[in-house]
Amino acid sequence: MYKIAKENLSALFQSIAENQELYLPVEVSGQVNYKAWTPDAKVSLETLKTVKSPKDAFFPQSENLYTVQRDGKKLSIQPEALKEQKFVVFGMKACDIQGVKVLDNVFLSDPVDSFYAARREHGTIVAMACHEPEESCFCKVFGIDCAEPAADVATWMVDGELYWKALTDKGEALTKAVESLLTEADGTDAEKLETEKTAIRAIVEKLPYSDLSLEGWNGDALTEKFNSPVWEELYKPCLACGTCTFVCPTCQCYDIKDYDTGHGVKRYRCWDSCMYSDFTMMAHGNNRTSQLQRFRQRFMHKLVYYPANNNGMYSCVGCGRCVEKCPASLNIVKVIKAFEKQGGDK
Amino acid sequence: MQELINRAKELLADGTVARVLGWKAGDLPYNPEPAYFETEESLKDFVYNGFCGANLSKYMIEASKLEGKTMVCLKPCDTYSFNQLIKEHRVDRDKAYIVGVGCKGKLDIEKIKKQGIKGIQSIQGAEITDDAETLTIQTIYGEKTCAYKDGMLERCHVCKGKEHQIYDEIIGESKDTKDADRFDEVRRIEAMRPEEKFAFFQSELSKCIRCNACRNVCPACSCRKCVFDSNKFDSSQKANVDSFEEKMFHIIRAFHVAGRCTDCGECSRVCPQGIPLHLFNRKFIKDIDELYGEYQAGEDTDSKGPLTNFTFDDAEPSIVTERG
Amino acid sequence: MSIEAKEEFRPKIVAFCCNWCSYAGADLAGSSRLSYPADVKIIRVPCSCRVNPMFILRAFEKGADGVIMCGCHPGDCHYSTGNYYARRRMTLLFSMLDYIGVENGRTRVEWVSAAEGVKFSTTMNEFVEKIYSLGKNVRLEDIRCRN
Amino acid sequence: MQRIGVFVCHCGSNIAATVDVKRVAEMALMEPGVVHAEDYQYMCSEAGQALIAKAIEEKQLTGLVICSCSPRMHEATFRKAAERAGLNPYMVEIANIREHCSWIHKDMEEATKKAVILMRAAVAKVNLNTPLQPGESLVTKRALVIGGGIAGIQTALDIADAGYEVDIVEKEPSIGGRMSQLDKTFPTLDCSACILTPKMVEAAAHEKINIYTYSEVEKVSGFVGDFTVDIRKKARSVDMDKCTGCGVCQEKCPSKKAPSEFNRGLNNRSAIYTPFAQAIPNVPVIDREHCIKFKTGKCGVCSKVCQAGAIDYDQKDEIVTEKYGAIVVATGFDIIKLDNYDEYAYSQSKDVITSLELERIMNAAGPTSGHLERLSDGKAPKEIVFIQCVGSRCSDDRGKSYCSKICCMYTAKHAMLIRDKYPDVNVTVFYIDVRTPGKNFDEFYRRAVEQYGVNYIKGQVGKVIPQPDGKLLVQGSDLLDNKQILKEADMVVLAAAIEPNPDVRKIATMLTASIDTNNFLTEAHAKLRPVESPTAGIFLSGVCQGPKDIPETVAQAGAAAVKAIGLLAKDKLMTNPCTAKPDETLCNGCSTCANVCPYGAITYEDKEIFDHGIRETRRVAQVNSALCQGCGACTVACPSGAMDLQGFSNRQIIAEVDAICR
């Protein structure tokens, strides 16, 4: 294990960024999101939750797939190059890392998404433990330990020092590259770290959502949950915006569109939201015609369909972003609780 | 709040209304959600407190299609939106029983959290009954306080006044919480050099994730299908490429609601990225006021909107250049 | 602005002209052989009130450097009131563009009657000159449209 | 995908000298959708058109782009050529490479480049064109004239003389209007009644004219060529068919306290009355407000004395529904209320009167039987002051901003008539300007000054103060001599501004005819279409459109009649297919489009809409293509893009923009 003083972090970032792109939480106009590091970026490692999850680093909101160039009536096609440069995502929390695992199941299984795979291959994740979890967090419910984030490198911020532990070959390689800036941690440090982890876990226990039960939410519950009358009440305040989808670390749906450049077409993909009325719109119309159906889809996917196809793994990681950002104060926790209540009433 | 619940019960019981549109207590101290209540029993979850910022007018578009009347709780500023929706034939006045609810300024949890308050367990002082000046917040990390004023939504600092514009009855007292001029920020931007203006908006709009929350919450954006979702203008794009599209979207959105926007502030309230979207709408409002005479959308249900009206001697577009 | 610089940069300028006055004014400029730069391309619309702000933004998105709209003089609209609505719409739109930091002068409205061939030509010359002085539109274009 | 043919015209050397036409044609073949391109000397010639026809047939073209002169020149020519060759004429677009290109550019390279871009824009547009069909609607050969004053009567007579049925609707018990209240008319001093009455009689007797008096327009629906109008015939309480007009009822009526509208309230009339002796029809009405029978149930004198048994106390309002092809508005004017002009003491002194009241006083059938006397004490006035522009040309909101146009002349007339009949009376006129632009007008005014010695003072009157002795003290200023004037007068006459009949607002709303801020009806074009409303099928006659005197009114009445006849003479109307069209699946029913439509072409309907599996009844916009003129104001007002303009659709214009910018 290594450590580095907080005040030396900018030197560390500088050093990483010399050789590869570095993404980390940066404040722009009052909001913190993952951005490429620049010498004058306002880095904010203290921010527990960036507004958007860091999934952009592997699955950007919008990315070009290929370009069609028109010359008279002749067309030529240029595919977009796959990611070839290495990059580092710094500061990812345990929940967001679990989010990447959810995406991996989708994009790295057959047929492999080559754009995603290239980014995963070239990306190194430096994880960071959560120092002060908040009331909207419920990662514990999904078995995630935010005190022990597992990625290529794991880090903890304790008393002005960042503890650094490489966990994979990629992590070792990165550690090697910046070794000169790190100091070897000693036994006192290890103790300090354990104390920190215990403290974090103690706080997690106190969080209001930590005792949320997922009982009954699994692949087998499909028909029962799908047909439940609970949805009819739940969906009503939903504004059909895409906030929950776009801040979510696990939502993976996208649309493919053409942009007319005047000289041809850029075919790109961009995130889509199952909450949108034109989601999966086809020539005949939409297969989900009401907001109730669209609303139900999102939660059924996270808690029933996805686990059914992925050995019981939920595609919610309890980051709580939707809890904080939904304009109508709806969220997955309220959905789970509504069913619990209904079950209890029976 | 109890008075509201009692009245709701009465109206449900005597058949005046078939349902009540209000707010339901959330599972955190600050997240009540808009909700329908159809039975007396269900009203036990009814809540009305400082976090009930949501403007329920727009829900009345759907509620107008339902059987029977809906009792809808509207704050003074929400009633402007409701009037505007009547004007545009989007809601049915006869399907609404409007209870004007008292308002003493609504709270913005983001603002409270911005003060470093986290791990919130409970909040005292947000109830509508008492005139608390201070919020006392119990958190996992200890007790914190926050002046009510400092936790208020931006829109409440430029409150349009405590009068309901339309109602069947009023329950509760309202307070004018205005302590700022709503055009100050617009003026500040107007005074910038073009490159500063551009940098400002570029920085703000670069945060936009095209989630459409601003549009979908907006009572003026009540189109059945937005032009940005249809192919009518070949404008249907979902990309977020940090260039032209966000500007196109936000300029056109503001233009489409110009003269119809009541300045209810919902767009800015819901933006997950905290983009001050009201700055677009207020610019149009300010221009309209200055060029065509003061106009407050939603003050009535029959006046001509400034963009469907004109005078022979309106200002020429060149005024934009001339005034510098 | 030097002559070399002018040669490097050839602006794209879209002119919306109403069928009854301004388009006819442009025709008169043509038949009177009153020249203006070829950078200006005219789109015929029935009335200035047909010009949607989205058309103007679209032009900028696709790389236009200037957009000018011409209509009948207020009071002379073929449809009586069209240009009055257009006037308000354009005033507000231009003000908004100014507000978000688009250089002043990339947009213009001019009322040109069917008899004002000279005015049409003078206006276009002035406008093109202005766009040259402002240079390429980078603030409103979509970079994907670049060559 | 379209199959487009591009035809590049040399126009002799007009285009070919500056534009490389061959290159334009070559470049056209590179454009999507273009399957044929050629150039030719004169595309508009017989031979050129034959080339187009041949290409349409051989290449099965579905759209044409003609790169040539302005569409204002030959669009119609090429559309017809396309139609003859079996192509929908609206599948043709013109790229204007002459007026907008070859004629203004000198450099061949530059002009050719531009011509190519203009061609591309036209091709991009045609790719999105759809065949359009003009609509047809039938014309009901009957006209409605609203208002039975001189304007309405003249219009009705002219239309009827052309052989069409005309109905006049007049809200008063008799036709005749304002002109019937006048004594003499300028500048020839004919007796008003002498020239009006024959017209009234002629109208009443005309077999094609049907007059509804004491009636009002209640409801208007439909559109040009096919209006449906409900007319409320107010209960007259007298059977029109039975009444012989003997007048006994009026003589015997015990209720004689009703102020006479015809005499501007200067004297009273009976409760059963005809407004004036020459009334047409000469059938009285019972004013139910003043009738003792209606008030108390007792009386019934008129019924008892009526030999014909025409009195019918139980008569009710009746609604008549008629269809019309054209509607002429001739609702005329009234003078403004003088409440805002207290300084002239109109409400304080009976001897301060309006000019219209003076007309009645001067008239032999008036309240004083034509004797000029003070209404307060019946004495003959010796000193009369006229005040001009009372409420006209007013810069604040007390009065009207416009010039009422007729006051200068009628005041000269009054002054002259008084001086002629009563040479011992002094007449003084306070004026701002004297405006006499009309045939023989200035001569008339000069006669008043020079021959009749009327004292004209340029200046305004500040105040009229009634004196204890009954005299009126007039405080004014003489701007030419730059001095204050105090003048004692026996009578003061105010030239009050005229304003459109207040009812016109209601009528304009029913007709969806636009109205200006002064309540004058708006003409379709101030110069070129002065007697037509922007709403098709609605025509304007008389002062409802703007202040005018009798000769102008009669002239305009005739012009409006000609426009109406021109419409009625058609059996069918062909409608321009480039009209607005809503996409009902997107329409919000918000009314914004209707608010900007100058033609009232947009209405709303609750309609069942089926869209992508959802069936819903809701309010949607409907465009009447017979009324829509295709300006496109609605398309921009519509936020959802539901409203689009055929022939200039959003996507078409955007395609042109894209083609130019690429």
Coordinates of N, CA and C in Angstrom, one line a residue, chain D residues 376-474:
Chain D
S376 N -82.6 76.6 -24.7 CA -82.9 76.9 -23.3 C -84.1 77.8 -23.1
D377 N -84.1 78.8 -24.0 CA -85.2 79.8 -23.8 C -86.0 80.1 -25.1
G378 N -85.7 79.4 -26.1 CA -86.4 79.6 -27.4 C -86.1 80.9 -28.1
K379 N -85.1 81.7 -27.5 CA -84.8 83.0 -28.1 C -83.9 82.8 -29.4
A380 N -84.0 83.7 -30.3 CA -83.1 83.6 -31.5 C -81.7 84.0 -31.1
P381 N -80.7 83.3 -31.4 CA -79.3 83.6 -31.1 C -78.8 84.7 -32.0
K382 N -77.9 85.5 -31.4 CA -77.3 86.6 -32.2 C -75.8 86.3 -32.5
E383 N -75.3 85.5 -31.6 CA -73.9 85.2 -31.7 C -73.7 83.7 -31.6
I384 N -73.1 83.1 -32.6 CA -72.9 81.6 -32.6 C -71.4 81.3 -32.8
V385 N -70.9 80.5 -31.9 CA -69.5 80.0 -32.0 C -69.5 78.6 -32.3
F386 N -68.7 78.2 -33.4 CA -68.5 76.8 -33.7 C -67.1 76.4 -33.3
I387 N -67.0 75.3 -32.6 CA -65.7 74.8 -32.2 C -65.4 73.5 -33.0
Q388 N -64.2 73.5 -33.7 CA -63.8 72.4 -34.5 C -63.0 71.4 -33.8
C389 N -62.9 70.2 -34.4 CA -62.0 69.2 -33.9 C -62.3 68.9 -32.4
V390 N -63.5 68.7 -32.0 CA -63.8 68.3 -30.6 C -63.7 66.8 -30.6
G391 N -62.5 66.3 -30.1 CA -62.3 64.9 -30.1 C -61.6 64.3 -31.3
S392 N -61.4 65.1 -32.3 CA -60.7 64.7 -33.5 C -59.2 65.1 -33.4
R393 N -58.3 64.5 -34.0 CA -56.9 64.8 -34.1 C -56.4 65.0 -32.7
C394 N -56.8 64.2 -31.8 CA -56.5 64.4 -30.4 C -55.2 63.5 -30.1
S395 N -54.3 64.2 -29.4 CA -53.1 63.4 -29.1 C -53.1 62.6 -27.9
D396 N -54.1 62.9 -27.0 CA -54.2 62.1 -25.8 C -55.3 61.1 -26.0
D397 N -55.6 60.3 -24.9 CA -56.7 59.3 -25.1 C -58.1 59.8 -24.8
R398 N -58.2 61.1 -24.7 CA -59.6 61.6 -24.5 C -60.4 61.4 -25.7
G399 N -59.8 61.6 -26.8 CA -60.6 61.6 -28.1 C -59.9 60.7 -29.1
K400 N -60.1 61.0 -30.4 CA -59.6 60.2 -31.4 C -58.4 60.8 -32.1
S401 N -57.5 59.9 -32.5 CA -56.2 60.4 -33.1 C -56.5 60.9 -34.5
Y402 N -57.5 60.4 -35.2 CA -57.7 60.7 -36.6 C -58.5 62.0 -36.8
C403 N -58.5 62.4 -38.1 CA -59.3 63.6 -38.5 C -60.6 63.0 -39.0
S404 N -61.7 63.6 -38.5 CA -63.0 63.1 -38.8 C -63.5 63.5 -40.2
K405 N -62.7 64.3 -40.9 CA -62.8 64.6 -42.3 C -64.0 65.4 -42.8
I406 N -65.1 65.2 -42.2 CA -66.3 65.9 -42.7 C -66.6 67.2 -42.0
C407 N -66.0 67.5 -40.8 CA -66.4 68.6 -40.0 C -66.2 69.9 -40.6
C408 N -65.0 70.1 -41.2 CA -64.7 71.4 -41.8 C -65.7 71.8 -42.8
M409 N -66.1 70.8 -43.6 CA -67.1 71.2 -44.6 C -68.5 71.4 -44.1
Y410 N -68.9 70.6 -43.2 CA -70.3 70.8 -42.7 C -70.4 72.1 -41.8
T411 N -69.3 72.4 -41.2 CA -69.3 73.6 -40.4 C -69.4 74.8 -41.3
A412 N -68.6 74.8 -42.4 CA -68.8 75.9 -43.4 C -70.2 75.9 -43.9
K413 N -70.8 74.8 -44.1 CA -72.2 74.7 -44.6 C -73.1 75.4 -43.6
H414 N -73.0 74.9 -42.3 CA -73.8 75.5 -41.3 C -73.7 77.0 -41.2
A415 N -72.4 77.4 -41.2 CA -72.2 78.9 -41.0 C -72.8 79.6 -42.2
M416 N -72.6 79.1 -43.4 CA -73.2 79.7 -44.6 C -74.7 79.8 -44.5
L417 N -75.3 78.6 -44.1 CA -76.8 78.6 -44.1 C -77.3 79.6 -43.1
I418 N -76.7 79.7 -41.9 CA -77.2 80.6 -40.9 C -77.0 82.0 -41.4
R419 N -75.9 82.3 -41.9 CA -75.7 83.7 -42.4 C -76.6 84.0 -43.5
D420 N -77.0 83.0 -44.3 CA -77.9 83.3 -45.4 C -79.3 83.5 -44.9
K421 N -79.7 82.7 -44.0 CA -81.1 82.8 -43.5 C -81.3 83.9 -42.5
Y422 N -80.2 84.1 -41.6 CA -80.3 85.1 -40.5 C -79.1 86.0 -40.6
P423 N -79.1 87.0 -41.5 CA -77.9 87.8 -41.8 C -77.5 88.5 -40.5
D424 N -78.4 88.7 -39.5 CA -78.0 89.5 -38.4 C -77.2 88.6 -37.3
V425 N -77.1 87.4 -37.6 CA -76.4 86.5 -36.6 C -74.9 86.5 -37.0
N426 N -74.1 86.7 -35.9 CA -72.6 86.6 -36.1 C -72.2 85.2 -35.9
V427 N -71.4 84.7 -36.9 CA -70.9 83.4 -36.8 C -69.4 83.4 -36.7
T428 N -68.8 82.7 -35.6 CA -67.4 82.6 -35.5 C -67.0 81.1 -35.4
V429 N -66.0 80.8 -36.1 CA -65.5 79.4 -36.2 C -64.1 79.3 -35.6
F430 N -63.9 78.5 -34.5 CA -62.5 78.3 -34.0 C -62.0 77.0 -34.7
Y431 N -60.8 77.1 -35.3 CA -60.4 75.9 -36.0 C -58.9 75.7 -35.8
I432 N -58.4 74.4 -36.0 CA -57.0 74.1 -36.0 C -56.4 74.3 -37.4
D433 N -57.0 73.6 -38.3 CA -56.8 73.8 -39.7 C -58.1 73.7 -40.4
V434 N -58.2 74.3 -41.6 CA -59.4 74.1 -42.4 C -59.0 73.1 -43.5
R435 N -59.6 72.0 -43.6 CA -59.2 71.0 -44.6 C -60.3 70.8 -45.6
T436 N -60.0 71.2 -46.8 CA -61.0 71.2 -47.9 C -60.5 70.5 -49.1
P437 N -60.0 69.3 -49.0 CA -59.5 68.6 -50.2 C -60.7 67.9 -50.9
G438 N -61.4 68.5 -51.8 CA -62.5 67.8 -52.5 C -62.9 68.7 -53.6
K439 N -63.7 68.1 -54.5 CA -64.1 68.9 -55.6 C -65.1 70.0 -55.2
N440 N -64.7 71.2 -55.5 CA -65.5 72.4 -55.1 C -65.5 72.7 -53.6
F441 N -64.7 72.0 -52.9 CA -64.7 72.2 -51.4 C -64.1 73.5 -51.0
D442 N -62.9 73.8 -51.5 CA -62.2 75.0 -51.1 C -63.0 76.2 -51.5
E443 N -63.6 76.1 -52.7 CA -64.4 77.2 -53.2 C -65.6 77.5 -52.3
F444 N -66.1 76.4 -51.8 CA -67.3 76.4 -50.9 C -66.9 77.1 -49.6
Y445 N -65.8 76.7 -49.0 CA -65.3 77.3 -47.8 C -65.0 78.8 -48.0
R446 N -64.4 79.1 -49.1 CA -64.0 80.5 -49.3 C -65.3 81.4 -49.5
R447 N -66.3 80.8 -50.0 CA -67.6 81.5 -50.1 C -68.1 81.9 -48.7
A448 N -68.0 80.9 -47.8 CA -68.4 81.1 -46.5 C -67.7 82.3 -45.8
V449 N -66.4 82.3 -46.1 CA -65.6 83.4 -45.5 C -65.8 84.7 -46.2
E450 N -65.7 84.7 -47.6 CA -65.6 85.9 -48.3 C -67.0 86.4 -48.6
Q451 N -67.9 85.6 -49.0 CA -69.3 86.0 -49.4 C -70.2 86.2 -48.2
Y452 N -70.1 85.2 -47.3 CA -71.0 85.3 -46.1 C -70.5 85.8 -44.9
G453 N -69.2 86.2 -44.9 CA -68.6 86.9 -43.8 C -68.5 86.1 -42.5
V454 N -68.3 84.8 -42.6 CA -68.1 84.0 -41.4 C -66.7 84.3 -40.9
N455 N -66.7 84.5 -39.6 CA -65.4 84.9 -38.9 C -64.6 83.6 -38.5
Y456 N -63.6 83.3 -39.2 CA -62.8 82.1 -38.9 C -61.6 82.5 -38.1
I457 N -61.4 81.9 -36.9 CA -60.3 82.2 -36.1 C -59.4 80.9 -35.9
K458 N -58.2 81.0 -36.3 CA -57.3 79.9 -36.1 C -56.9 79.8 -34.6
G459 N -57.4 78.8 -33.9 CA -57.1 78.7 -32.5 C -58.0 77.8 -31.8
Q460 N -57.7 77.4 -30.7 CA -58.5 76.4 -30.0 C -59.3 77.1 -28.8
V461 N -60.4 76.5 -28.5 CA -61.2 77.1 -27.4 C -60.8 76.3 -26.1
G462 N -60.4 77.0 -25.1 CA -60.0 76.4 -23.9 C -61.2 76.0 -23.0
K463 N -62.2 76.9 -23.0 CA -63.3 76.7 -22.1 C -64.5 77.4 -22.5
V464 N -65.7 76.9 -22.3 CA -67.0 77.5 -22.5 C -67.6 77.7 -21.1
I465 N -67.9 78.9 -20.7 CA -68.4 79.1 -19.3 C -69.8 79.7 -19.4
P466 N -70.8 78.9 -19.0 CA -72.2 79.4 -19.0 C -72.3 80.5 -18.0
Q467 N -72.9 81.6 -18.4 CA -73.1 82.8 -17.6 C -74.4 82.8 -16.9
P468 N -74.5 83.6 -15.8 CA -75.9 83.6 -15.1 C -77.0 84.1 -16.0
D469 N -76.6 85.0 -16.9 CA -77.7 85.6 -17.8 C -78.0 84.7 -19.0
G470 N -77.5 83.5 -18.9 CA -77.8 82.5 -20.0 C -76.9 82.6 -21.2
K471 N -76.0 83.6 -21.2 CA -75.0 83.7 -22.3 C -73.9 82.7 -22.0
L472 N -73.1 82.4 -23.0 CA -72.0 81.5 -22.9 C -70.7 82.3 -23.2
L473 N -69.8 82.2 -22.2 CA -68.5 82.9 -22.4 C -67.5 82.0 -23.0
V474 N -67.0 82.3 -24.1 CA -66.1 81.4 -24.8 C -64.7 81.9 -24.7

